[in-house]
Coordinates of C-alpha atoms in Angstrom, one line a residue:
M1 CA 42.0 -23.5 56.8
A2 CA 39.5 -22.5 59.3
K3 CA 40.1 -23.3 62.9
S4 CA 37.9 -26.0 64.5
L5 CA 35.2 -24.5 66.8
Y6 CA 36.8 -26.7 69.6
I7 CA 40.1 -24.8 69.2
E8 CA 38.4 -21.4 68.6
I9 CA 35.9 -21.7 71.5
I10 CA 37.7 -23.9 74.2
V11 CA 41.4 -23.4 73.6
D12 CA 41.5 -19.9 72.3
G13 CA 38.6 -18.5 74.1
I14 CA 38.0 -20.2 77.4
C15 CA 41.6 -21.3 78.2
G16 CA 42.9 -18.2 76.6
D17 CA 40.8 -15.9 78.7
I18 CA 41.8 -17.8 81.9
K19 CA 45.5 -17.3 80.9
K20 CA 45.0 -13.6 80.1
A21 CA 43.3 -12.9 83.5
E22 CA 45.9 -14.9 85.3
N23 CA 48.8 -13.2 83.5
N24 CA 47.4 -9.8 84.1
G25 CA 46.8 -10.4 87.8
I26 CA 43.2 -10.6 87.7
V27 CA 43.1 -13.2 90.4
A28 CA 39.4 -13.6 91.1
G29 CA 38.7 -13.6 87.3
S30 CA 40.9 -16.5 86.7
V31 CA 39.4 -18.5 89.5
I32 CA 35.9 -17.6 88.4
L33 CA 36.6 -18.3 84.8
T34 CA 38.1 -21.7 85.6
L35 CA 35.3 -22.8 87.8
S36 CA 32.7 -21.5 85.3
A37 CA 34.7 -23.4 82.4
I38 CA 34.2 -26.7 84.3
D39 CA 30.5 -26.0 84.1
A40 CA 30.9 -25.4 80.3
M41 CA 32.9 -28.7 79.9
A42 CA 30.2 -30.6 81.9
F43 CA 27.6 -28.8 79.7
L44 CA 29.2 -30.3 76.6
A45 CA 29.6 -33.8 78.2
M46 CA 26.2 -34.1 79.8
P47 CA 23.6 -36.6 78.5
L48 CA 22.2 -35.8 75.1
A49 CA 18.5 -35.3 76.2
Q50 CA 19.5 -33.1 78.9
K51 CA 19.2 -29.3 78.6
E52 CA 21.1 -27.9 81.7
V53 CA 24.0 -28.9 83.7
K54 CA 23.2 -30.5 87.0
R55 CA 25.5 -30.9 90.1
K56 CA 26.2 -34.5 89.1
D57 CA 27.4 -33.5 85.7
Y58 CA 29.8 -31.1 87.1
I59 CA 31.1 -33.5 89.7
N60 CA 31.4 -36.3 87.1
W61 CA 33.5 -34.1 84.9
V62 CA 35.7 -33.1 87.7
E63 CA 36.1 -36.7 88.9
K64 CA 37.0 -37.9 85.4
Y65 CA 39.4 -35.1 84.3
M66 CA 40.7 -32.9 87.3
K67 CA 43.9 -34.2 88.6
T68 CA 46.9 -32.7 90.3
D69 CA 50.3 -34.0 90.8
L70 CA 50.5 -36.8 93.4
Q71 CA 53.0 -35.1 95.4
Q72 CA 50.5 -32.2 96.3
S73 CA 49.2 -32.3 99.9
Y74 CA 45.7 -31.9 98.6
Q75 CA 44.2 -34.2 95.8
Y76 CA 41.1 -32.7 94.2
R77 CA 37.7 -34.0 95.4
S78 CA 34.9 -33.2 93.1
I79 CA 32.5 -32.1 95.9
D80 CA 35.1 -29.6 97.1
I81 CA 35.6 -28.0 93.6
Y82 CA 31.8 -27.8 93.2
G83 CA 31.5 -26.1 96.6
A84 CA 34.2 -23.7 95.7
R85 CA 32.3 -23.0 92.4
C86 CA 29.0 -22.5 94.4
G87 CA 30.7 -20.1 96.9
I88 CA 32.3 -17.9 94.1
V89 CA 29.5 -17.8 91.8
H90 CA 26.5 -17.4 94.2
R91 CA 28.4 -15.3 96.9
Y92 CA 31.6 -14.0 95.3
G93 CA 33.2 -15.8 98.4
V94 CA 34.8 -19.0 99.5
E95 CA 31.9 -20.4 101.5
S96 CA 28.8 -22.1 100.1
R97 CA 25.9 -24.0 101.5
L98 CA 28.0 -27.1 101.1
S99 CA 30.9 -25.8 103.0
E100 CA 28.5 -24.6 105.8
T101 CA 27.1 -28.2 106.3
K102 CA 30.7 -29.5 106.2
S103 CA 30.0 -31.3 103.0
C104 CA 33.1 -30.0 101.3
K105 CA 36.4 -28.1 102.2
I106 CA 36.7 -24.4 101.8
F107 CA 39.2 -23.2 99.2
V108 CA 41.2 -20.0 99.7
Y109 CA 43.5 -19.0 97.0
H110 CA 47.2 -18.0 96.7
N111 CA 49.6 -17.4 93.9
G112 CA 52.2 -19.8 95.1
S113 CA 53.1 -23.0 93.3
E114 CA 51.7 -25.7 95.7
H115 CA 48.2 -26.6 97.1
I116 CA 48.7 -26.4 100.9
Y117 CA 46.6 -28.9 103.1
N118 CA 47.2 -29.6 106.7
P119 CA 44.3 -31.7 108.0
S120 CA 45.9 -31.7 111.5
K121 CA 45.7 -28.0 111.7
E122 CA 42.6 -27.2 109.6
K123 CA 40.8 -30.3 108.2
D124 CA 38.2 -28.3 106.3
L125 CA 40.5 -25.6 104.7
V126 CA 42.8 -26.0 101.6
L127 CA 45.0 -23.3 100.2
I128 CA 44.8 -23.7 96.4
S129 CA 47.6 -22.6 94.2
I130 CA 45.8 -20.6 91.4
P131 CA 48.6 -21.2 88.8
R132 CA 48.5 -25.0 89.7
F133 CA 44.7 -25.1 89.6
T134 CA 44.5 -23.5 86.1
R135 CA 47.2 -25.7 84.8
D136 CA 45.5 -28.7 86.0
F137 CA 42.3 -27.4 84.4
F138 CA 44.2 -27.0 81.0
K139 CA 45.4 -30.5 81.3
A140 CA 41.9 -31.7 82.1
V141 CA 40.7 -30.0 78.9
K142 CA 43.3 -31.7 76.9
K143 CA 42.2 -35.0 78.1
F144 CA 38.5 -34.2 77.5
M145 CA 39.4 -33.1 74.0
I146 CA 41.2 -36.4 73.4
D147 CA 38.3 -38.3 74.7
I148 CA 36.0 -36.4 72.3
A149 CA 38.1 -37.5 69.3
R150 CA 38.0 -41.1 70.6
D151 CA 34.4 -41.5 71.8
K152 CA 31.6 -41.2 69.1
N153 CA 28.9 -40.7 71.7
L154 CA 30.9 -38.0 73.5
K155 CA 31.6 -36.3 70.1
L156 CA 27.9 -36.3 69.3
R157 CA 27.0 -34.6 72.5
T158 CA 29.7 -32.0 72.3
D159 CA 29.2 -31.4 68.5
S160 CA 25.5 -30.7 69.3
R161 CA 26.5 -28.0 72.0
I162 CA 29.7 -26.5 71.0
T163 CA 28.0 -23.7 69.0
K164 CA 26.1 -22.7 72.2
L165 CA 29.2 -21.7 74.1
F166 CA 30.3 -18.1 74.2
K167 CA 32.1 -17.0 71.3
V168 CA 33.2 -13.5 70.0
G169 CA 32.3 -13.3 66.4
S170 CA 33.2 -10.8 63.8
R171 CA 30.9 -8.5 61.8
D172 CA 31.8 -10.5 58.6
E173 CA 30.2 -13.5 60.2
L174 CA 26.9 -11.6 60.9
Q175 CA 26.5 -10.1 57.3

């Protein structure tokens, strides 16, 4: 029996690549892939008539799905994750136009197990645990895939776009 495209593209492809990057010490790569993968999930979920992901689509997906343990000193804010995405995608750095205008916090990354946020010392800076961030993304993807199975409208949108996501094919598929 063939794997579903959702498993092949999202679980094995996107999540698998993030895990491989992290497991092999490709730190920036795992962060970039995770922030870009959120873009891909927002692309799948955006309104049917829409052709490109907009900031609000990314933010909506993060608000609905990205959660961390309540014991963490920092709880995700969608604008912070979007600002982190802009910083790394557009500048290969931690600052973005949003952080420069104090619209979002700046994320710096570490390999520890906890997010570290101390607003009394630095209210605009969060130390993000890469392993926790990627695990939280994987949990978000799982919730998203459950929603796809339960929500006919979401399934229609995602089914219409899943083949547009990056997938490595084989020669046999091209012949």
